[in-house]
Amino acid sequence: MTRPDPIESLIAIALDLLAHTEAQYREARRLDGMTQLLARVPSDDGADRRRAEQIREYLRGLSRMCEEQRSLVADFDKQFRAWLEAHQRT
C-alpha cells in the first residue's frame, strides 16, 4: 500500500477550506438578508420571533463552520510543516 502524496493531501485540505469559505459567505449573506428584514419590515411579534430564531440558526451555523475551518487550518499547517521539514532535509 502506498502512502498518499503529501502535496495531494495539502491540496485536498485547501479545497475543503475553499468550500468552507464559500459556505460561510452564503451563510453570512443569509444572516445579512434576515438582519436587513428586521431593519426594514414593520415589527410583528410572530414574524420577529421567527426572524430571531432564523438569525440564531445562521449564527450557530457560522460558529460551527468557523470551528471546522479552524480545525482544517490546523491540519493544513501541521501537514505543511511536515512537508517543509521533509524537503529541507533533501
PDB file of N, CA and C in Angstrom:
ATOM      1  N   MET A   1       0.848  -1.184   0.000  1.00  0.00           N
ATOM      2  CA  MET A   1       0.000   0.000   0.000  1.00  0.00           C
ATOM      3  C   MET A   1       0.893   1.247   0.000  1.00  0.00           C
ATOM      4  N   THR A   2       0.644   2.152  -0.894  1.00  0.00           N
ATOM      5  CA  THR A   2       1.449   3.362  -0.982  1.00  0.00           C
ATOM      6  C   THR A   2       0.809   4.474  -0.170  1.00  0.00           C
ATOM      7  N   ARG A   3       1.681   5.306   0.398  1.00  0.00           N
ATOM      8  CA  ARG A   3       1.197   6.471   1.147  1.00  0.00           C
ATOM      9  C   ARG A   3       0.757   7.544   0.171  1.00  0.00           C
ATOM     10  N   PRO A   4      -0.298   8.275   0.511  1.00  0.00           N
ATOM     11  CA  PRO A   4      -0.710   9.358  -0.374  1.00  0.00           C
ATOM     12  C   PRO A   4       0.368  10.447  -0.432  1.00  0.00           C
ATOM     13  N   ASP A   5       0.469  11.072  -1.567  1.00  0.00           N
ATOM     14  CA  ASP A   5       1.420  12.165  -1.751  1.00  0.00           C
ATOM     15  C   ASP A   5       1.031  13.312  -0.824  1.00  0.00           C
ATOM     16  N   PRO A   6       1.984  13.818  -0.012  1.00  0.00           N
ATOM     17  CA  PRO A   6       1.665  14.911   0.920  1.00  0.00           C
ATOM     18  C   PRO A   6       1.087  16.145   0.218  1.00  0.00           C
ATOM     19  N   ILE A   7       1.552  16.413  -0.983  1.00  0.00           N
ATOM     20  CA  ILE A   7       1.024  17.579  -1.701  1.00  0.00           C
ATOM     21  C   ILE A   7      -0.446  17.368  -2.049  1.00  0.00           C
ATOM     22  N   GLU A   8      -0.806  16.150  -2.422  1.00  0.00           N
ATOM     23  CA  GLU A   8      -2.218  15.869  -2.722  1.00  0.00           C
ATOM     24  C   GLU A   8      -3.085  16.054  -1.483  1.00  0.00           C
ATOM     25  N   SER A   9      -2.558  15.660  -0.321  1.00  0.00           N
ATOM     26  CA  SER A   9      -3.292  15.876   0.934  1.00  0.00           C
ATOM     27  C   SER A   9      -3.461  17.362   1.213  1.00  0.00           C
ATOM     28  N   LEU A  10      -2.396  18.142   0.978  1.00  0.00           N
ATOM     29  CA  LEU A  10      -2.476  19.590   1.184  1.00  0.00           C
ATOM     30  C   LEU A  10      -3.488  20.224   0.233  1.00  0.00           C
ATOM     31  N   ILE A  11      -3.496  19.762  -1.004  1.00  0.00           N
ATOM     32  CA  ILE A  11      -4.459  20.288  -1.976  1.00  0.00           C
ATOM     33  C   ILE A  11      -5.883  19.954  -1.536  1.00  0.00           C
ATOM     34  N   ALA A  12      -6.098  18.731  -1.058  1.00  0.00           N
ATOM     35  CA  ALA A  12      -7.437  18.337  -0.600  1.00  0.00           C
ATOM     36  C   ALA A  12      -7.899  19.212   0.564  1.00  0.00           C
ATOM     37  N   ILE A  13      -7.000  19.465   1.511  1.00  0.00           N
ATOM     38  CA  ILE A  13      -7.360  20.321   2.647  1.00  0.00           C
ATOM     39  C   ILE A  13      -7.642  21.741   2.172  1.00  0.00           C
ATOM     40  N   ALA A  14      -6.816  22.251   1.244  1.00  0.00           N
ATOM     41  CA  ALA A  14      -7.032  23.605   0.718  1.00  0.00           C
ATOM     42  C   ALA A  14      -8.387  23.698   0.015  1.00  0.00           C
ATOM     43  N   LEU A  15      -8.756  22.667  -0.712  1.00  0.00           N
ATOM     44  CA  LEU A  15     -10.070  22.666  -1.375  1.00  0.00           C
ATOM     45  C   LEU A  15     -11.198  22.633  -0.346  1.00  0.00           C
ATOM     46  N   ASP A  16     -11.012  21.859   0.733  1.00  0.00           N
ATOM     47  CA  ASP A  16     -12.009  21.860   1.810  1.00  0.00           C
ATOM     48  C   ASP A  16     -12.130  23.249   2.430  1.00  0.00           C
ATOM     49  N   LEU A  17     -11.001  23.913   2.624  1.00  0.00           N
ATOM     50  CA  LEU A  17     -11.030  25.273   3.175  1.00  0.00           C
ATOM     51  C   LEU A  17     -11.777  26.224   2.247  1.00  0.00           C
ATOM     52  N   LEU A  18     -11.542  26.089   0.970  1.00  0.00           N
ATOM     53  CA  LEU A  18     -12.247  26.929  -0.004  1.00  0.00           C
ATOM     54  C   LEU A  18     -13.754  26.674   0.061  1.00  0.00           C
ATOM     55  N   ALA A  19     -14.144  25.413   0.132  1.00  0.00           N
ATOM     56  CA  ALA A  19     -15.567  25.083   0.223  1.00  0.00           C
ATOM     57  C   ALA A  19     -16.180  25.660   1.497  1.00  0.00           C
ATOM     58  N   HIS A  20     -15.447  25.583   2.614  1.00  0.00           N
ATOM     59  CA  HIS A  20     -15.950  26.159   3.861  1.00  0.00           C
ATOM     60  C   HIS A  20     -16.084  27.678   3.759  1.00  0.00           C
ATOM     61  N   THR A  21     -15.120  28.304   3.123  1.00  0.00           N
ATOM     62  CA  THR A  21     -15.176  29.755   2.961  1.00  0.00           C
ATOM     63  C   THR A  21     -16.393  30.152   2.134  1.00  0.00           C
ATOM     64  N   GLU A  22     -16.650  29.404   1.065  1.00  0.00           N
ATOM     65  CA  GLU A  22     -17.823  29.692   0.238  1.00  0.00           C
ATOM     66  C   GLU A  22     -19.117  29.483   1.020  1.00  0.00           C
ATOM     67  N   ALA A  23     -19.175  28.417   1.821  1.00  0.00           N
ATOM     68  CA  ALA A  23     -20.365  28.152   2.625  1.00  0.00           C
ATOM     69  C   ALA A  23     -20.557  29.249   3.681  1.00  0.00           C
ATOM     70  N   GLN A  24     -19.461  29.686   4.281  1.00  0.00           N
ATOM     71  CA  GLN A  24     -19.548  30.776   5.265  1.00  0.00           C
ATOM     72  C   GLN A  24     -20.065  32.049   4.603  1.00  0.00           C
ATOM     73  N   TYR A  25     -19.614  32.320   3.405  1.00  0.00           N
ATOM     74  CA  TYR A  25     -20.065  33.506   2.687  1.00  0.00           C
ATOM     75  C   TYR A  25     -21.580  33.431   2.458  1.00  0.00           C
ATOM     76  N   ARG A  26     -22.055  32.271   2.003  1.00  0.00           N
ATOM     77  CA  ARG A  26     -23.502  32.121   1.759  1.00  0.00           C
ATOM     78  C   ARG A  26     -24.292  32.308   3.055  1.00  0.00           C
ATOM     79  N   GLU A  27     -23.790  31.718   4.138  1.00  0.00           N
ATOM     80  CA  GLU A  27     -24.490  31.841   5.419  1.00  0.00           C
ATOM     81  C   GLU A  27     -24.465  33.295   5.917  1.00  0.00           C
ATOM     82  N   ALA A  28     -23.356  33.973   5.731  1.00  0.00           N
ATOM     83  CA  ALA A  28     -23.272  35.378   6.130  1.00  0.00           C
ATOM     84  C   ALA A  28     -24.224  36.237   5.296  1.00  0.00           C
ATOM     85  N   ARG A  29     -24.378  35.909   4.016  1.00  0.00           N
ATOM     86  CA  ARG A  29     -25.338  36.648   3.168  1.00  0.00           C
ATOM     87  C   ARG A  29     -26.764  36.431   3.677  1.00  0.00           C
ATOM     88  N   ARG A  30     -27.071  35.200   4.080  1.00  0.00           N
ATOM     89  CA  ARG A  30     -28.410  34.923   4.639  1.00  0.00           C
ATOM     90  C   ARG A  30     -28.620  35.714   5.923  1.00  0.00           C
ATOM     91  N   LEU A  31     -27.601  35.730   6.755  1.00  0.00           N
ATOM     92  CA  LEU A  31     -27.671  36.484   8.006  1.00  0.00           C
ATOM     93  C   LEU A  31     -27.893  37.962   7.725  1.00  0.00           C
ATOM     94  N   ASP A  32     -27.169  38.493   6.752  1.00  0.00           N
ATOM     95  CA  ASP A  32     -27.332  39.894   6.375  1.00  0.00           C
ATOM     96  C   ASP A  32     -28.753  40.160   5.877  1.00  0.00           C
ATOM     97  N   GLY A  33     -29.253  39.276   5.029  1.00  0.00           N
ATOM     98  CA  GLY A  33     -30.606  39.455   4.499  1.00  0.00           C
ATOM     99  C   GLY A  33     -31.659  39.463   5.590  1.00  0.00           C
ATOM    100  N   MET A  34     -31.525  38.533   6.527  1.00  0.00           N
ATOM    101  CA  MET A  34     -32.509  38.468   7.611  1.00  0.00           C
ATOM    102  C   MET A  34     -32.381  39.685   8.524  1.00  0.00           C
ATOM    103  N   THR A  35     -31.178  40.146   8.765  1.00  0.00           N
ATOM    104  CA  THR A  35     -30.978  41.340   9.597  1.00  0.00           C
ATOM    105  C   THR A  35     -31.545  42.571   8.894  1.00  0.00           C
ATOM    106  N   GLN A  36     -31.381  42.639   7.579  1.00  0.00           N
ATOM    107  CA  GLN A  36     -31.965  43.743   6.819  1.00  0.00           C
ATOM    108  C   GLN A  36     -33.493  43.730   6.945  1.00  0.00           C
ATOM    109  N   LEU A  37     -34.078  42.534   6.932  1.00  0.00           N
ATOM    110  CA  LEU A  37     -35.535  42.442   7.109  1.00  0.00           C
ATOM    111  C   LEU A  37     -35.955  43.020   8.460  1.00  0.00           C
ATOM    112  N   LEU A  38     -35.194  42.713   9.493  1.00  0.00           N
ATOM    113  CA  LEU A  38     -35.516  43.261  10.813  1.00  0.00           C
ATOM    114  C   LEU A  38     -35.527  44.783  10.783  1.00  0.00           C
ATOM    115  N   ALA A  39     -34.611  45.347  10.013  1.00  0.00           N
ATOM    116  CA  ALA A  39     -34.487  46.807   9.964  1.00  0.00           C
ATOM    117  C   ALA A  39     -35.579  47.452   9.107  1.00  0.00           C
ATOM    118  N   ARG A  40     -36.040  46.746   8.072  1.00  0.00           N
ATOM    119  CA  ARG A  40     -36.950  47.379   7.106  1.00  0.00           C
ATOM    120  C   ARG A  40     -38.426  47.046   7.283  1.00  0.00           C
ATOM    121  N   VAL A  41     -38.710  45.848   7.707  1.00  0.00           N
ATOM    122  CA  VAL A  41     -40.100  45.398   7.762  1.00  0.00           C
ATOM    123  C   VAL A  41     -40.701  45.781   9.110  1.00  0.00           C
ATOM    124  N   PRO A  42     -41.927  46.315   9.089  1.00  0.00           N
ATOM    125  CA  PRO A  42     -42.569  46.693  10.349  1.00  0.00           C
ATOM    126  C   PRO A  42     -42.609  45.522  11.335  1.00  0.00           C
ATOM    127  N   SER A  43     -42.476  45.848  12.599  1.00  0.00           N
ATOM    128  CA  SER A  43     -42.423  44.844  13.652  1.00  0.00           C
ATOM    129  C   SER A  43     -43.747  44.114  13.790  1.00  0.00           C
ATOM    130  N   ASP A  44     -43.638  42.822  13.936  1.00  0.00           N
ATOM    131  CA  ASP A  44     -44.777  41.942  14.166  1.00  0.00           C
ATOM    132  C   ASP A  44     -44.237  40.843  15.079  1.00  0.00           C
ATOM    133  N   ASP A  45     -44.845  40.694  16.257  1.00  0.00           N
ATOM    134  CA  ASP A  45     -44.283  39.784  17.264  1.00  0.00           C
ATOM    135  C   ASP A  45     -43.998  38.388  16.721  1.00  0.00           C
ATOM    136  N   GLY A  46     -44.932  37.803  16.008  1.00  0.00           N
ATOM    137  CA  GLY A  46     -44.739  36.458  15.469  1.00  0.00           C
ATOM    138  C   GLY A  46     -43.629  36.413  14.441  1.00  0.00           C
ATOM    139  N   ALA A  47     -43.646  37.366  13.526  1.00  0.00           N
ATOM    140  CA  ALA A  47     -42.614  37.404  12.481  1.00  0.00           C
ATOM    141  C   ALA A  47     -41.252  37.715  13.087  1.00  0.00           C
ATOM    142  N   ASP A  48     -41.215  38.611  14.058  1.00  0.00           N
ATOM    143  CA  ASP A  48     -39.946  38.939  14.707  1.00  0.00           C
ATOM    144  C   ASP A  48     -39.355  37.724  15.407  1.00  0.00           C
ATOM    145  N   ARG A  49     -40.197  36.940  16.068  1.00  0.00           N
ATOM    146  CA  ARG A  49     -39.702  35.726  16.737  1.00  0.00           C
ATOM    147  C   ARG A  49     -39.146  34.737  15.719  1.00  0.00           C
ATOM    148  N   ARG A  50     -39.840  34.567  14.599  1.00  0.00           N
ATOM    149  CA  ARG A  50     -39.354  33.650  13.561  1.00  0.00           C
ATOM    150  C   ARG A  50     -38.042  34.153  12.973  1.00  0.00           C
ATOM    151  N   ARG A  51     -37.963  35.447  12.730  1.00  0.00           N
ATOM    152  CA  ARG A  51     -36.715  36.016  12.199  1.00  0.00           C
ATOM    153  C   ARG A  51     -35.577  35.867  13.203  1.00  0.00           C
ATOM    154  N   ALA A  52     -35.875  36.112  14.472  1.00  0.00           N
ATOM    155  CA  ALA A  52     -34.844  35.982  15.517  1.00  0.00           C
ATOM    156  C   ALA A  52     -34.346  34.538  15.580  1.00  0.00           C
ATOM    157  N   GLU A  53     -35.255  33.575  15.488  1.00  0.00           N
ATOM    158  CA  GLU A  53     -34.838  32.167  15.510  1.00  0.00           C
ATOM    159  C   GLU A  53     -33.999  31.836  14.279  1.00  0.00           C
ATOM    160  N   GLN A  54     -34.376  32.386  13.133  1.00  0.00           N
ATOM    161  CA  GLN A  54     -33.598  32.149  11.914  1.00  0.00           C
ATOM    162  C   GLN A  54     -32.196  32.755  12.049  1.00  0.00           C
ATOM    163  N   ILE A  55     -32.129  33.944  12.626  1.00  0.00           N
ATOM    164  CA  ILE A  55     -30.824  34.581  12.850  1.00  0.00           C
ATOM    165  C   ILE A  55     -29.982  33.720  13.792  1.00  0.00           C
ATOM    166  N   ARG A  56     -30.589  33.190  14.841  1.00  0.00           N
ATOM    167  CA  ARG A  56     -29.851  32.295  15.741  1.00  0.00           C
ATOM    168  C   ARG A  56     -29.318  31.073  14.989  1.00  0.00           C
ATOM    169  N   GLU A  57     -30.139  30.510  14.104  1.00  0.00           N
ATOM    170  CA  GLU A  57     -29.702  29.357  13.307  1.00  0.00           C
ATOM    171  C   GLU A  57     -28.513  29.724  12.424  1.00  0.00           C
ATOM    172  N   TYR A  58     -28.582  30.867  11.783  1.00  0.00           N
ATOM    173  CA  TYR A  58     -27.462  31.303  10.938  1.00  0.00           C
ATOM    174  C   TYR A  58     -26.194  31.487  11.770  1.00  0.00           C
ATOM    175  N   LEU A  59     -26.346  32.080  12.947  1.00  0.00           N
ATOM    176  CA  LEU A  59     -25.182  32.278  13.827  1.00  0.00           C
ATOM    177  C   LEU A  59     -24.603  30.949  14.286  1.00  0.00           C
ATOM    178  N   ARG A  60     -25.473  30.003  14.638  1.00  0.00           N
ATOM    179  CA  ARG A  60     -24.981  28.677  15.037  1.00  0.00           C
ATOM    180  C   ARG A  60     -24.246  28.012  13.875  1.00  0.00           C
ATOM    181  N   GLY A  61     -24.807  28.132  12.677  1.00  0.00           N
ATOM    182  CA  GLY A  61     -24.160  27.561  11.501  1.00  0.00           C
ATOM    183  C   GLY A  61     -22.802  28.185  11.247  1.00  0.00           C
ATOM    184  N   LEU A  62     -22.725  29.499  11.338  1.00  0.00           N
ATOM    185  CA  LEU A  62     -21.452  30.186  11.145  1.00  0.00           C
ATOM    186  C   LEU A  62     -20.437  29.778  12.209  1.00  0.00           C
ATOM    187  N   SER A  63     -20.888  29.655  13.428  1.00  0.00           N
ATOM    188  CA  SER A  63     -19.994  29.248  14.509  1.00  0.00           C
ATOM    189  C   SER A  63     -19.443  27.845  14.262  1.00  0.00           C
ATOM    190  N   ARG A  64     -20.314  26.929  13.851  1.00  0.00           N
ATOM    191  CA  ARG A  64     -19.888  25.562  13.541  1.00  0.00           C
ATOM    192  C   ARG A  64     -18.877  25.554  12.406  1.00  0.00           C
ATOM    193  N   MET A  65     -19.165  26.338  11.364  1.00  0.00           N
ATOM    194  CA  MET A  65     -18.261  26.407  10.216  1.00  0.00           C
ATOM    195  C   MET A  65     -16.903  26.974  10.616  1.00  0.00           C
ATOM    196  N   CYS A  66     -16.907  27.965  11.506  1.00  0.00           N
ATOM    197  CA  CYS A  66     -15.637  28.550  11.967  1.00  0.00           C
ATOM    198  C   CYS A  66     -14.805  27.517  12.699  1.00  0.00           C
ATOM    199  N   GLU A  67     -15.449  26.710  13.543  1.00  0.00           N
ATOM    200  CA  GLU A  67     -14.725  25.659  14.267  1.00  0.00           C
ATOM    201  C   GLU A  67     -14.144  24.643  13.292  1.00  0.00           C
ATOM    202  N   GLU A  68     -14.931  24.234  12.315  1.00  0.00           N
ATOM    203  CA  GLU A  68     -14.443  23.281  11.317  1.00  0.00           C
ATOM    204  C   GLU A  68     -13.290  23.885  10.523  1.00  0.00           C
ATOM    205  N   GLN A  69     -13.421  25.158  10.191  1.00  0.00           N
ATOM    206  CA  GLN A  69     -12.371  25.823   9.427  1.00  0.00           C
ATOM    207  C   GLN A  69     -11.080  25.903  10.244  1.00  0.00           C
ATOM    208  N   ARG A  70     -11.202  26.229  11.528  1.00  0.00           N
ATOM    209  CA  ARG A  70     -10.014  26.269  12.394  1.00  0.00           C
ATOM    210  C   ARG A  70      -9.313  24.919  12.424  1.00  0.00           C
ATOM    211  N   SER A  71     -10.100  23.872  12.492  1.00  0.00           N
ATOM    212  CA  SER A  71      -9.538  22.521  12.501  1.00  0.00           C
ATOM    213  C   SER A  71      -8.823  22.215  11.180  1.00  0.00           C
ATOM    214  N   LEU A  72      -9.428  22.604  10.069  1.00  0.00           N
ATOM    215  CA  LEU A  72      -8.793  22.384   8.762  1.00  0.00           C
ATOM    216  C   LEU A  72      -7.501  23.187   8.639  1.00  0.00           C
ATOM    217  N   VAL A  73      -7.513  24.428   9.114  1.00  0.00           N
ATOM    218  CA  VAL A  73      -6.307  25.258   9.051  1.00  0.00           C
ATOM    219  C   VAL A  73      -5.198  24.627   9.888  1.00  0.00           C
ATOM    220  N   ALA A  74      -5.543  24.143  11.073  1.00  0.00           N
ATOM    221  CA  ALA A  74      -4.543  23.498  11.929  1.00  0.00           C
ATOM    222  C   ALA A  74      -3.997  22.242  11.264  1.00  0.00           C
ATOM    223  N   ASP A  75      -4.875  21.456  10.637  1.00  0.00           N
ATOM    224  CA  ASP A  75      -4.443  20.247   9.942  1.00  0.00           C
ATOM    225  C   ASP A  75      -3.532  20.595   8.768  1.00  0.00           C
ATOM    226  N   PHE A  76      -3.916  21.622   8.000  1.00  0.00           N
ATOM    227  CA  PHE A  76      -3.087  22.040   6.872  1.00  0.00           C
ATOM    228  C   PHE A  76      -1.714  22.485   7.383  1.00  0.00           C
ATOM    229  N   ASP A  77      -1.703  23.294   8.427  1.00  0.00           N
ATOM    230  CA  ASP A  77      -0.442  23.801   8.979  1.00  0.00           C
ATOM    231  C   ASP A  77       0.457  22.649   9.429  1.00  0.00           C
ATOM    232  N   LYS A  78      -0.109  21.686  10.129  1.00  0.00           N
ATOM    233  CA  LYS A  78       0.656  20.536  10.611  1.00  0.00           C
ATOM    234  C   LYS A  78       1.266  19.760   9.440  1.00  0.00           C
ATOM    235  N   GLN A  79       0.438  19.466   8.443  1.00  0.00           N
ATOM    236  CA  GLN A  79       0.936  18.702   7.300  1.00  0.00           C
ATOM    237  C   GLN A  79       1.914  19.511   6.457  1.00  0.00           C
ATOM    238  N   PHE A  80       1.693  20.805   6.352  1.00  0.00           N
ATOM    239  CA  PHE A  80       2.598  21.649   5.585  1.00  0.00           C
ATOM    240  C   PHE A  80       3.961  21.733   6.259  1.00  0.00           C
ATOM    241  N   ARG A  81       3.961  21.859   7.586  1.00  0.00           N
ATOM    242  CA  ARG A  81       5.241  21.884   8.324  1.00  0.00           C
ATOM    243  C   ARG A  81       6.002  20.574   8.128  1.00  0.00           C
ATOM    244  N   ALA A  82       5.281  19.461   8.173  1.00  0.00           N
ATOM    245  CA  ALA A  82       5.925  18.156   7.961  1.00  0.00           C
ATOM    246  C   ALA A  82       6.503  18.083   6.536  1.00  0.00           C
ATOM    247  N   TRP A  83       5.766  18.585   5.582  1.00  0.00           N
ATOM    248  CA  TRP A  83       6.251  18.591   4.194  1.00  0.00           C
ATOM    249  C   TRP A  83       7.498  19.460   4.076  1.00  0.00           C
ATOM    250  N   LEU A  84       7.479  20.649   4.699  1.00  0.00           N
ATOM    251  CA  LEU A  84       8.625  21.543   4.671  1.00  0.00           C
ATOM    252  C   LEU A  84       9.865  20.892   5.292  1.00  0.00           C
ATOM    253  N   GLU A  85       9.671  20.283   6.447  1.00  0.00           N
ATOM    254  CA  GLU A  85      10.802  19.619   7.116  1.00  0.00           C
ATOM    255  C   GLU A  85      11.379  18.513   6.249  1.00  0.00           C
ATOM    256  N   ALA A  86      10.527  17.733   5.621  1.00  0.00           N
ATOM    257  CA  ALA A  86      10.996  16.640   4.757  1.00  0.00           C
ATOM    258  C   ALA A  86      11.778  17.189   3.566  1.00  0.00           C
ATOM    259  N   HIS A  87      11.325  18.312   3.030  1.00  0.00           N
ATOM    260  CA  HIS A  87      12.009  18.892   1.853  1.00  0.00           C
ATOM    261  C   HIS A  87      13.262  19.678   2.218  1.00  0.00           C
ATOM    262  N   GLN A  88      13.369  20.123   3.441  1.00  0.00           N
ATOM    263  CA  GLN A  88      14.573  20.836   3.866  1.00  0.00           C
ATOM    264  C   GLN A  88      15.718  19.864   4.140  1.00  0.00           C
ATOM    265  N   ARG A  89      15.370  18.617   4.423  1.00  0.00           N
ATOM    266  CA  ARG A  89      16.391  17.598   4.667  1.00  0.00           C
ATOM    267  C   ARG A  89      17.003  17.088   3.372  1.00  0.00           C
ATOM    268  N   THR A  90      16.288  17.258   2.275  1.00  0.00           N
ATOM    269  CA  THR A  90      16.812  16.730   0.996  1.00  0.00           C
ATOM    270  C   THR A  90      17.621  17.745   0.254  1.00  0.00           C
TER     271      THR A  90
END
